[in-house]
């Protein structure tokens, strides 16, 4: 078995178990544990409990790997592989009872920094709708047992998605960016979970996605899904505090890149 297959099998298994825990806790009622960078940036008890479960399962299975998660301290490992984890991506949806939330787990090799790591495997599991997206480097992207591909030509305008940072001072700039890209859009979605936006680009449910200021755990698994579904993923403005991630099929990616480079 290749290392990629071993890692994606583990990511999928742990994402399912973690997702079931998140769904159970949601049904019992969600309690806000704290706010983080701003009032909108929340963490629930379930985020912490689910991350603890994921961390424990990964440590049991692969004790030499590193860990980089949204809710706990990072830890470096000996194996050269790091797990990049968002226990509940779409926390605001989760807190409000909107089913668009997901567990996102990726295994990356090398320095665990976007632009430097090599993604080997990823799983994005949406427990409320029981959809499991997986990808292993060189092995394609999958929704369950269905192989995924991004959309290619989009003559009628692209169905795009984006997200907004939690810091209110960034909203004007992000809204100006939205105005710019509407020239090529059929319509725009803001569904509230970056990992699922990327999974949907991989599945051809969206033609493209862009967002500034994502954290590594928001996109590590989803970006691999898009790449393995034949799409392109770029990060621009990487020197800024809020680099822009762009993910789409080749044609829409080129159009987005041309427009978004002008907003930098
Ligand atoms: C957030 C979601 C959201 C995106 C934010 C992320 P979280 O992650 O992915 O869609 O717009 O940038 O921070 O906080 O729910 O894990």
CSV table of N, CA and C in Angstrom, one decimal, residues 89-242:
chain,number,residue,atom,x,y,z
A,89,UNK,N,-15.1,22.9,10.4
A,89,UNK,CA,-15.0,24.0,9.5
A,89,UNK,C,-16.4,24.5,9.2
A,90,UNK,N,-16.7,25.8,9.4
A,90,UNK,CA,-18.1,26.2,9.3
A,90,UNK,C,-18.7,26.3,10.7
A,91,UNK,N,-17.9,26.7,11.6
A,91,UNK,CA,-18.4,26.7,13.0
A,91,UNK,C,-19.6,27.6,13.2
A,92,UNK,N,-19.7,28.7,12.5
A,92,UNK,CA,-20.9,29.6,12.7
A,92,UNK,C,-22.1,28.9,12.1
A,93,UNK,N,-22.0,28.2,11.0
A,93,UNK,CA,-23.1,27.3,10.5
A,93,UNK,C,-23.5,26.3,11.6
A,94,UNK,N,-22.5,25.7,12.1
A,94,UNK,CA,-22.7,24.6,13.1
A,94,UNK,C,-23.5,25.2,14.3
A,95,UNK,N,-23.0,26.4,14.8
A,95,UNK,CA,-23.7,27.0,16.0
A,95,UNK,C,-25.1,27.3,15.7
A,96,UNK,N,-25.4,27.7,14.4
A,96,UNK,CA,-26.8,28.1,14.1
A,96,UNK,C,-27.7,26.9,13.6
A,97,UNK,N,-27.1,25.7,13.5
A,97,UNK,CA,-27.9,24.6,13.0
A,97,UNK,C,-28.0,24.5,11.5
A,98,UNK,N,-27.1,25.2,10.8
A,98,UNK,CA,-27.1,25.1,9.3
A,98,UNK,C,-26.2,23.9,8.9
A,99,UNK,N,-26.7,23.0,8.1
A,99,UNK,CA,-25.9,21.7,7.9
A,99,UNK,C,-24.6,21.9,7.1
A,100,UNK,N,-24.2,23.0,6.6
A,100,UNK,CA,-22.9,23.2,5.9
A,100,UNK,C,-21.8,23.4,6.9
A,101,UNK,N,-21.4,22.3,7.4
A,101,UNK,CA,-20.1,22.3,8.2
A,101,UNK,C,-19.4,20.9,8.0
A,102,UNK,N,-18.1,20.9,8.2
A,102,UNK,CA,-17.4,19.7,7.8
A,102,UNK,C,-16.1,19.5,8.7
A,103,UNK,N,-15.7,18.3,8.8
A,103,UNK,CA,-14.4,17.9,9.4
A,103,UNK,C,-13.4,17.9,8.3
A,104,UNK,N,-12.3,18.6,8.4
A,104,UNK,CA,-11.3,18.6,7.4
A,104,UNK,C,-10.0,18.1,7.9
A,105,UNK,N,-9.4,17.1,7.3
A,105,UNK,CA,-8.2,16.5,7.7
A,105,UNK,C,-7.3,16.3,6.5
A,106,UNK,N,-6.1,16.8,6.6
A,106,UNK,CA,-5.1,16.6,5.5
A,106,UNK,C,-3.8,16.1,6.1
A,107,UNK,N,-3.1,15.3,5.3
A,107,UNK,CA,-1.7,15.0,5.7
A,107,UNK,C,-0.8,15.6,4.6
A,108,UNK,N,0.2,16.4,5.2
A,108,UNK,CA,1.2,17.1,4.3
A,108,UNK,C,2.6,16.6,4.6
A,109,UNK,N,3.5,16.7,3.6
A,109,UNK,CA,4.9,16.4,3.8
A,109,UNK,C,5.7,17.6,3.7
A,110,UNK,N,6.7,17.7,4.5
A,110,UNK,CA,7.6,18.9,4.5
A,110,UNK,C,7.2,19.9,5.5
A,111,UNK,N,7.8,21.1,5.3
A,111,UNK,CA,7.5,22.2,6.3
A,111,UNK,C,6.0,22.5,6.2
A,112,UNK,N,5.3,22.4,7.4
A,112,UNK,CA,3.8,22.5,7.4
A,112,UNK,C,3.3,24.0,7.2
A,113,UNK,N,3.7,24.6,6.1
A,113,UNK,CA,3.3,25.9,5.8
A,113,UNK,C,2.8,25.9,4.4
A,114,UNK,N,1.6,26.6,4.1
A,114,UNK,CA,1.1,26.7,2.8
A,114,UNK,C,2.2,27.2,1.8
A,115,UNK,N,2.2,26.6,0.6
A,115,UNK,CA,3.2,27.0,-0.3
A,115,UNK,C,4.5,26.2,-0.2
A,116,UNK,N,4.7,25.6,1.0
A,116,UNK,CA,5.9,24.8,1.2
A,116,UNK,C,5.6,23.3,1.3
A,117,UNK,N,4.4,23.0,1.9
A,117,UNK,CA,4.1,21.6,2.1
A,117,UNK,C,3.7,21.0,0.7
A,118,UNK,N,3.8,19.6,0.7
A,118,UNK,CA,3.3,18.8,-0.4
A,118,UNK,C,2.2,18.0,0.2
A,119,UNK,N,1.0,18.3,-0.3
A,119,UNK,CA,-0.2,17.6,0.3
A,119,UNK,C,-0.2,16.1,-0.2
A,120,UNK,N,-0.4,15.2,0.7
A,120,UNK,CA,-0.4,13.8,0.3
A,120,UNK,C,-1.8,13.2,0.3
A,121,UNK,N,-2.6,13.6,1.2
A,121,UNK,CA,-4.0,13.0,1.4
A,121,UNK,C,-4.9,14.0,2.1
A,122,UNK,N,-6.2,13.9,1.8
A,122,UNK,CA,-7.1,14.8,2.5
A,122,UNK,C,-8.5,14.1,2.5
A,123,UNK,N,-9.2,14.5,3.6
A,123,UNK,CA,-10.6,14.1,3.7
A,123,UNK,C,-11.4,15.2,4.2
A,124,UNK,N,-12.6,15.5,3.6
A,124,UNK,CA,-13.5,16.5,4.1
A,124,UNK,C,-14.9,15.7,4.2
A,125,UNK,N,-15.3,15.7,5.5
A,125,UNK,CA,-16.6,15.0,5.7
A,125,UNK,C,-17.6,15.9,6.3
A,126,UNK,N,-18.8,15.9,5.6
A,126,UNK,CA,-19.9,16.8,6.0
A,126,UNK,C,-20.9,15.8,6.7
A,127,UNK,N,-20.9,15.8,8.0
A,127,UNK,CA,-21.7,14.8,8.7
A,127,UNK,C,-23.2,15.0,8.6
A,128,UNK,N,-23.6,16.2,8.5
A,128,UNK,CA,-25.1,16.5,8.5
A,128,UNK,C,-25.7,16.0,7.2
A,129,UNK,N,-24.9,15.9,6.2
A,129,UNK,CA,-25.5,15.3,4.9
A,129,UNK,C,-24.7,14.0,4.5
A,130,UNK,N,-23.9,13.5,5.4
A,130,UNK,CA,-23.2,12.3,5.2
A,130,UNK,C,-22.5,12.2,3.8
A,131,UNK,N,-21.7,13.2,3.5
A,131,UNK,CA,-20.9,13.2,2.3
A,131,UNK,C,-19.4,13.2,2.7
A,132,UNK,N,-18.7,12.3,2.1
A,132,UNK,CA,-17.3,12.1,2.4
A,132,UNK,C,-16.5,12.3,1.1
A,133,UNK,N,-15.7,13.4,1.1
A,133,UNK,CA,-14.8,13.7,-0.1
A,133,UNK,C,-13.4,13.3,0.3
A,134,UNK,N,-12.7,12.6,-0.6
A,134,UNK,CA,-11.3,12.2,-0.3
A,134,UNK,C,-10.4,12.4,-1.5
A,135,UNK,N,-9.2,12.6,-1.2
A,135,UNK,CA,-8.2,12.7,-2.3
A,135,UNK,C,-6.8,12.2,-1.8
A,136,UNK,N,-6.1,11.4,-2.6
A,136,UNK,CA,-4.7,11.1,-2.3
A,136,UNK,C,-3.9,11.6,-3.5
A,137,UNK,N,-2.7,12.1,-3.2
A,137,UNK,CA,-1.9,12.6,-4.3
A,137,UNK,C,-1.7,11.6,-5.4
A,138,UNK,N,-2.1,12.0,-6.6
A,138,UNK,CA,-1.9,11.1,-7.8
A,138,UNK,C,-3.1,10.1,-8.0
A,139,UNK,N,-4.0,10.1,-7.0
A,139,UNK,CA,-5.1,9.1,-7.1
A,139,UNK,C,-6.5,9.6,-7.4
A,140,UNK,N,-6.6,10.9,-7.7
A,140,UNK,CA,-7.9,11.5,-8.0
A,140,UNK,C,-8.6,11.9,-6.8
A,141,UNK,N,-9.7,12.6,-7.0
A,141,UNK,CA,-10.6,13.1,-5.9
A,141,UNK,C,-11.9,12.3,-6.0
A,142,UNK,N,-12.5,12.0,-4.9
A,142,UNK,CA,-13.7,11.1,-4.8
A,142,UNK,C,-14.7,11.7,-3.9
A,143,UNK,N,-16.0,11.4,-4.2
A,143,UNK,CA,-17.1,11.6,-3.3
A,143,UNK,C,-17.7,10.2,-3.1
A,144,UNK,N,-17.4,9.6,-1.9
A,144,UNK,CA,-17.7,8.2,-1.8
A,144,UNK,C,-16.9,7.4,-2.8
A,145,UNK,N,-17.6,6.7,-3.7
A,145,UNK,CA,-16.9,5.9,-4.7
A,145,UNK,C,-17.1,6.6,-6.1
A,146,UNK,N,-17.5,7.8,-6.2
A,146,UNK,CA,-17.6,8.5,-7.4
A,146,UNK,C,-16.4,9.5,-7.6
A,147,UNK,N,-15.8,9.3,-8.8
A,147,UNK,CA,-14.6,10.1,-9.1
A,147,UNK,C,-15.0,11.5,-9.5
A,148,UNK,N,-14.4,12.5,-9.0
A,148,UNK,CA,-14.8,13.9,-9.3
A,148,UNK,C,-14.0,14.6,-10.3
A,149,UNK,N,-14.6,15.5,-11.1
A,149,UNK,CA,-13.8,16.4,-11.9
A,149,UNK,C,-14.4,17.8,-11.8
A,150,UNK,N,-13.6,18.8,-11.9
A,150,UNK,CA,-14.0,20.2,-11.9
A,150,UNK,C,-14.7,20.5,-13.2
A,151,UNK,N,-15.5,21.6,-13.3
A,151,UNK,CA,-16.0,22.0,-14.6
A,151,UNK,C,-14.9,22.6,-15.4
A,152,UNK,N,-15.1,22.5,-16.7
A,152,UNK,CA,-14.1,23.2,-17.6
A,152,UNK,C,-14.6,24.4,-18.2
A,153,UNK,N,-15.3,24.3,-19.4
A,153,UNK,CA,-15.7,25.6,-20.0
A,153,UNK,C,-17.0,26.0,-19.4
A,154,UNK,N,-17.1,27.3,-19.2
A,154,UNK,CA,-18.3,27.9,-18.5
A,154,UNK,C,-18.8,29.1,-19.3
A,155,UNK,N,-19.5,28.8,-20.4
A,155,UNK,CA,-19.8,29.9,-21.3
A,155,UNK,C,-20.8,30.9,-20.7
A,156,UNK,N,-21.7,30.4,-19.8
A,156,UNK,CA,-22.8,31.3,-19.3
A,156,UNK,C,-22.4,32.1,-18.1
A,157,UNK,N,-21.2,32.1,-17.7
A,157,UNK,CA,-20.8,32.8,-16.5
A,157,UNK,C,-20.6,31.7,-15.4
A,158,UNK,N,-19.7,32.0,-14.5
A,158,UNK,CA,-19.3,31.0,-13.5
A,158,UNK,C,-20.1,31.1,-12.2
A,159,UNK,N,-20.5,30.0,-11.7
A,159,UNK,CA,-21.1,29.9,-10.3
A,159,UNK,C,-19.9,29.9,-9.3
A,160,UNK,N,-19.8,31.0,-8.6
A,160,UNK,CA,-18.6,31.2,-7.8
A,160,UNK,C,-19.0,31.2,-6.3
A,161,UNK,N,-18.0,31.0,-5.5
A,161,UNK,CA,-18.2,31.1,-4.0
A,161,UNK,C,-17.0,31.9,-3.4
A,162,UNK,N,-17.3,32.5,-2.3
A,162,UNK,CA,-16.3,33.1,-1.5
A,162,UNK,C,-16.6,33.1,0.0
A,163,UNK,N,-15.7,33.7,0.7
A,163,UNK,CA,-16.0,33.9,2.2
A,163,UNK,C,-15.4,35.2,2.6
A,164,UNK,N,-15.7,35.5,3.9
A,164,UNK,CA,-15.2,36.8,4.4
A,164,UNK,C,-14.5,36.5,5.7
A,165,UNK,N,-13.5,37.3,6.0
A,165,UNK,CA,-12.8,37.2,7.2
A,165,UNK,C,-13.6,37.6,8.4
A,166,UNK,N,-13.2,37.2,9.6
A,166,UNK,CA,-14.0,37.6,10.8
A,166,UNK,C,-13.7,39.1,11.2
A,167,UNK,N,-12.6,39.7,10.8
A,167,UNK,CA,-12.2,41.0,11.2
A,167,UNK,C,-13.1,42.0,10.4
A,168,UNK,N,-13.9,42.8,11.1
A,168,UNK,CA,-14.8,43.7,10.4
A,168,UNK,C,-14.0,44.7,9.5
A,169,UNK,N,-12.8,45.0,9.9
A,169,UNK,CA,-12.0,46.0,9.1
A,169,UNK,C,-11.6,45.5,7.7
A,170,UNK,N,-11.8,44.2,7.4
A,170,UNK,CA,-11.5,43.6,6.1
A,170,UNK,C,-12.7,43.6,5.2
A,171,UNK,N,-13.9,43.9,5.7
A,171,UNK,CA,-15.1,43.7,4.9
A,171,UNK,C,-15.2,44.6,3.7
A,172,UNK,N,-14.8,45.8,3.8
A,172,UNK,CA,-14.9,46.7,2.7
A,172,UNK,C,-14.1,46.2,1.5
A,173,UNK,N,-12.9,45.8,1.8
A,173,UNK,CA,-12.0,45.3,0.8
A,173,UNK,C,-12.5,44.0,0.1
A,174,UNK,N,-13.1,43.2,1.0
A,174,UNK,CA,-13.6,41.9,0.4
A,174,UNK,C,-14.8,42.2,-0.4
A,175,UNK,N,-15.6,43.1,0.0
A,175,UNK,CA,-16.8,43.4,-0.8
A,175,UNK,C,-16.5,44.1,-2.2
A,176,UNK,N,-15.4,44.9,-2.1
A,176,UNK,CA,-14.9,45.5,-3.4
A,176,UNK,C,-14.5,44.4,-4.3
A,177,UNK,N,-13.8,43.4,-3.8
A,177,UNK,CA,-13.4,42.3,-4.6
A,177,UNK,C,-14.6,41.5,-5.2
A,178,UNK,N,-15.6,41.4,-4.4
A,178,UNK,CA,-16.8,40.7,-5.0
A,178,UNK,C,-17.4,41.5,-6.1
A,179,UNK,N,-17.4,42.8,-6.0
A,179,UNK,CA,-17.9,43.7,-7.1
A,179,UNK,C,-17.1,43.4,-8.4
A,180,UNK,N,-15.8,43.3,-8.2
A,180,UNK,CA,-14.9,43.1,-9.4
A,180,UNK,C,-15.2,41.7,-10.1
A,181,UNK,N,-15.4,40.7,-9.3
A,181,UNK,CA,-15.5,39.4,-9.9
A,181,UNK,C,-16.9,39.1,-10.5
A,182,UNK,N,-17.9,40.0,-10.1
A,182,UNK,CA,-19.3,39.7,-10.5
A,182,UNK,C,-19.4,39.8,-12.1
A,183,UNK,N,-18.4,40.5,-12.7
A,183,UNK,CA,-18.4,40.6,-14.2
A,183,UNK,C,-18.3,39.2,-14.8
A,184,UNK,N,-17.8,38.2,-14.2
A,184,UNK,CA,-17.7,36.9,-14.8
A,184,UNK,C,-18.6,35.9,-14.1
A,185,UNK,N,-19.4,36.3,-13.2
A,185,UNK,CA,-20.2,35.4,-12.4
A,185,UNK,C,-21.6,35.2,-12.9
A,186,UNK,N,-22.0,34.0,-12.9
A,186,UNK,CA,-23.5,33.7,-13.1
A,186,UNK,C,-24.2,34.0,-11.8
A,187,UNK,N,-23.5,33.7,-10.7
A,187,UNK,CA,-24.1,34.0,-9.3
A,187,UNK,C,-22.9,33.7,-8.3
A,188,UNK,N,-23.2,34.1,-7.1
A,188,UNK,CA,-22.2,34.0,-6.0
A,188,UNK,C,-22.8,33.4,-4.8
A,189,UNK,N,-22.1,32.4,-4.2
A,189,UNK,CA,-22.5,31.8,-2.9
A,189,UNK,C,-21.5,32.2,-1.8
A,190,UNK,N,-22.1,32.3,-0.6
A,190,UNK,CA,-21.2,32.4,0.6
A,190,UNK,C,-21.8,31.4,1.6
A,191,UNK,N,-21.3,30.2,1.5
A,191,UNK,CA,-22.0,29.1,2.2
A,191,UNK,C,-21.4,28.9,3.6
A,192,UNK,N,-20.2,29.4,3.9
A,192,UNK,CA,-19.7,29.4,5.3
A,192,UNK,C,-18.8,28.3,5.7
A,193,UNK,N,-18.3,27.5,4.8
A,193,UNK,CA,-17.3,26.5,5.2
A,193,UNK,C,-16.3,26.3,4.0
A,194,UNK,N,-15.1,26.8,4.2
A,194,UNK,CA,-14.2,26.9,3.0
A,194,UNK,C,-13.9,25.5,2.5
A,195,UNK,N,-13.7,24.5,3.4
A,195,UNK,CA,-13.4,23.1,3.0
A,195,UNK,C,-14.5,22.6,2.1
A,196,UNK,N,-15.7,22.9,2.4
A,196,UNK,CA,-16.8,22.4,1.5
A,196,UNK,C,-16.9,23.2,0.2
A,197,UNK,N,-16.6,24.5,0.3
A,197,UNK,CA,-16.5,25.3,-1.0
A,197,UNK,C,-15.5,24.6,-1.9
A,198,UNK,N,-14.4,24.2,-1.4
A,198,UNK,CA,-13.4,23.6,-2.2
A,198,UNK,C,-13.8,22.2,-2.7
A,199,UNK,N,-14.4,21.5,-1.8
A,199,UNK,CA,-14.9,20.1,-2.2
A,199,UNK,C,-15.9,20.3,-3.3
A,200,UNK,N,-16.8,21.3,-3.2
A,200,UNK,CA,-17.8,21.5,-4.3
A,200,UNK,C,-17.2,22.0,-5.6
A,201,UNK,N,-16.1,22.7,-5.5
A,201,UNK,CA,-15.4,23.0,-6.8
A,201,UNK,C,-14.9,21.7,-7.4
A,202,UNK,N,-14.3,20.8,-6.6
A,202,UNK,CA,-13.8,19.5,-7.0
A,202,UNK,C,-14.9,18.7,-7.7
A,203,UNK,N,-16.1,18.8,-7.1
A,203,UNK,CA,-17.3,18.0,-7.5
A,203,UNK,C,-18.0,18.7,-8.7
A,204,UNK,N,-17.6,19.8,-9.2
A,204,UNK,CA,-18.3,20.5,-10.2
A,204,UNK,C,-19.6,21.2,-9.8
A,205,UNK,N,-19.8,21.3,-8.5
A,205,UNK,CA,-21.0,21.9,-8.0
A,205,UNK,C,-20.8,23.5,-8.0
A,206,UNK,N,-19.6,23.9,-8.0
A,206,UNK,CA,-19.2,25.3,-8.1
A,206,UNK,C,-18.2,25.4,-9.2
A,207,UNK,N,-18.2,26.5,-10.0
A,207,UNK,CA,-17.1,26.7,-11.0
A,207,UNK,C,-15.8,27.3,-10.4
A,208,UNK,N,-15.9,27.9,-9.3
A,208,UNK,CA,-14.7,28.5,-8.8
A,208,UNK,C,-14.9,29.1,-7.4
A,209,UNK,N,-13.8,29.3,-6.7
A,209,UNK,CA,-13.9,29.8,-5.3
A,209,UNK,C,-12.7,30.7,-5.1
A,210,UNK,N,-12.9,31.7,-4.3
A,210,UNK,CA,-11.7,32.6,-3.9
A,210,UNK,C,-12.0,33.1,-2.5
A,211,UNK,N,-10.9,33.3,-1.8
A,211,UNK,CA,-11.1,33.9,-0.4
A,211,UNK,C,-9.7,34.4,0.1
A,212,UNK,N,-9.8,35.5,0.7
A,212,UNK,CA,-8.6,36.0,1.4
A,212,UNK,C,-8.5,35.6,2.8
A,213,UNK,N,-7.2,35.4,3.3
A,213,UNK,CA,-7.0,35.2,4.7
A,213,UNK,C,-7.3,33.9,5.3
A,214,UNK,N,-7.4,32.9,4.5
A,214,UNK,CA,-7.7,31.5,5.0
A,214,UNK,C,-6.6,31.0,5.9
A,215,UNK,N,-6.9,30.2,6.8
A,215,UNK,CA,-5.9,29.5,7.6
A,215,UNK,C,-5.5,28.2,7.0
A,216,UNK,N,-4.4,27.7,7.3
A,216,UNK,CA,-3.9,26.4,6.6
A,216,UNK,C,-5.0,25.3,6.7
A,217,UNK,N,-5.6,25.2,7.9
A,217,UNK,CA,-6.6,24.1,8.1
A,217,UNK,C,-7.8,24.3,7.4
A,218,UNK,N,-8.1,25.5,7.0
A,218,UNK,CA,-9.4,25.7,6.2
A,218,UNK,C,-9.3,25.1,4.8
A,219,UNK,N,-8.0,25.0,4.2
A,219,UNK,CA,-7.9,24.7,2.8
A,219,UNK,C,-7.0,23.5,2.5
A,220,UNK,N,-6.3,23.0,3.5
A,220,UNK,CA,-5.2,22.0,3.2
A,220,UNK,C,-5.9,20.8,2.5
A,221,UNK,N,-6.9,20.2,3.0
A,221,UNK,CA,-7.6,19.1,2.4
A,221,UNK,C,-8.3,19.5,1.1
A,222,UNK,N,-9.1,20.6,1.2
A,222,UNK,CA,-9.9,21.0,0.0
A,222,UNK,C,-9.1,21.4,-1.2
A,223,UNK,N,-7.9,22.0,-1.0
A,223,UNK,CA,-7.1,22.3,-2.2
A,223,UNK,C,-6.6,21.1,-2.9
A,224,UNK,N,-6.3,20.0,-2.1
A,224,UNK,CA,-5.8,18.8,-2.7
A,224,UNK,C,-7.0,18.2,-3.5
A,225,UNK,N,-8.2,18.3,-3.0
A,225,UNK,CA,-9.4,17.7,-3.7
A,225,UNK,C,-9.5,18.4,-5.1
A,226,UNK,N,-9.4,19.7,-5.1
A,226,UNK,CA,-9.5,20.5,-6.3
A,226,UNK,C,-8.4,20.1,-7.3
A,227,UNK,N,-7.2,20.0,-6.8
A,227,UNK,CA,-6.0,19.7,-7.7
A,227,UNK,C,-6.2,18.2,-8.3
A,228,UNK,N,-6.7,17.3,-7.5
A,228,UNK,CA,-6.9,15.9,-7.9
A,228,UNK,C,-8.1,15.8,-8.8
A,229,UNK,N,-9.0,16.8,-8.8
A,229,UNK,CA,-10.2,16.7,-9.6
A,229,UNK,C,-9.9,17.4,-11.0
A,230,UNK,N,-8.6,17.8,-11.2
A,230,UNK,CA,-8.2,18.4,-12.5
A,230,UNK,C,-8.2,19.9,-12.4
A,231,UNK,N,-8.4,20.5,-11.3
A,231,UNK,CA,-8.5,22.0,-11.2
A,231,UNK,C,-7.2,22.6,-10.8
A,232,UNK,N,-7.2,23.9,-10.7
A,232,UNK,CA,-6.0,24.6,-10.4
A,232,UNK,C,-6.2,25.4,-9.1
A,233,UNK,N,-5.2,25.5,-8.3
A,233,UNK,CA,-5.3,26.2,-7.0
A,233,UNK,C,-4.1,27.1,-7.0
A,234,UNK,N,-4.3,28.4,-6.7
A,234,UNK,CA,-3.2,29.4,-6.6
A,234,UNK,C,-3.4,30.2,-5.3
A,235,UNK,N,-2.3,30.6,-4.8
A,235,UNK,CA,-2.3,31.6,-3.7
A,235,UNK,C,-1.5,32.8,-4.2
A,236,UNK,N,-2.2,34.0,-4.1
A,236,UNK,CA,-1.5,35.2,-4.5
A,236,UNK,C,-1.4,36.2,-3.3
A,237,UNK,N,-0.6,37.2,-3.5
A,237,UNK,CA,-0.4,38.1,-2.3
A,237,UNK,C,0.1,37.4,-1.1
A,238,UNK,N,1.0,36.5,-1.3
A,238,UNK,CA,1.5,35.6,-0.2
A,238,UNK,C,2.3,36.4,0.8
A,239,UNK,N,2.8,37.6,0.4
A,239,UNK,CA,3.6,38.4,1.4
A,239,UNK,C,2.7,39.2,2.3
A,240,UNK,N,1.4,39.3,1.9
A,240,UNK,CA,0.5,40.1,2.7
A,240,UNK,C,-0.1,39.3,3.9
A,241,UNK,N,-0.8,39.9,4.8
A,241,UNK,CA,-1.3,39.2,6.0
A,241,UNK,C,-2.5,38.3,5.6
A,242,UNK,N,-3.1,38.7,4.4
A,242,UNK,CA,-4.3,37.9,4.0
A,242,UNK,C,-4.1,37.5,2.5
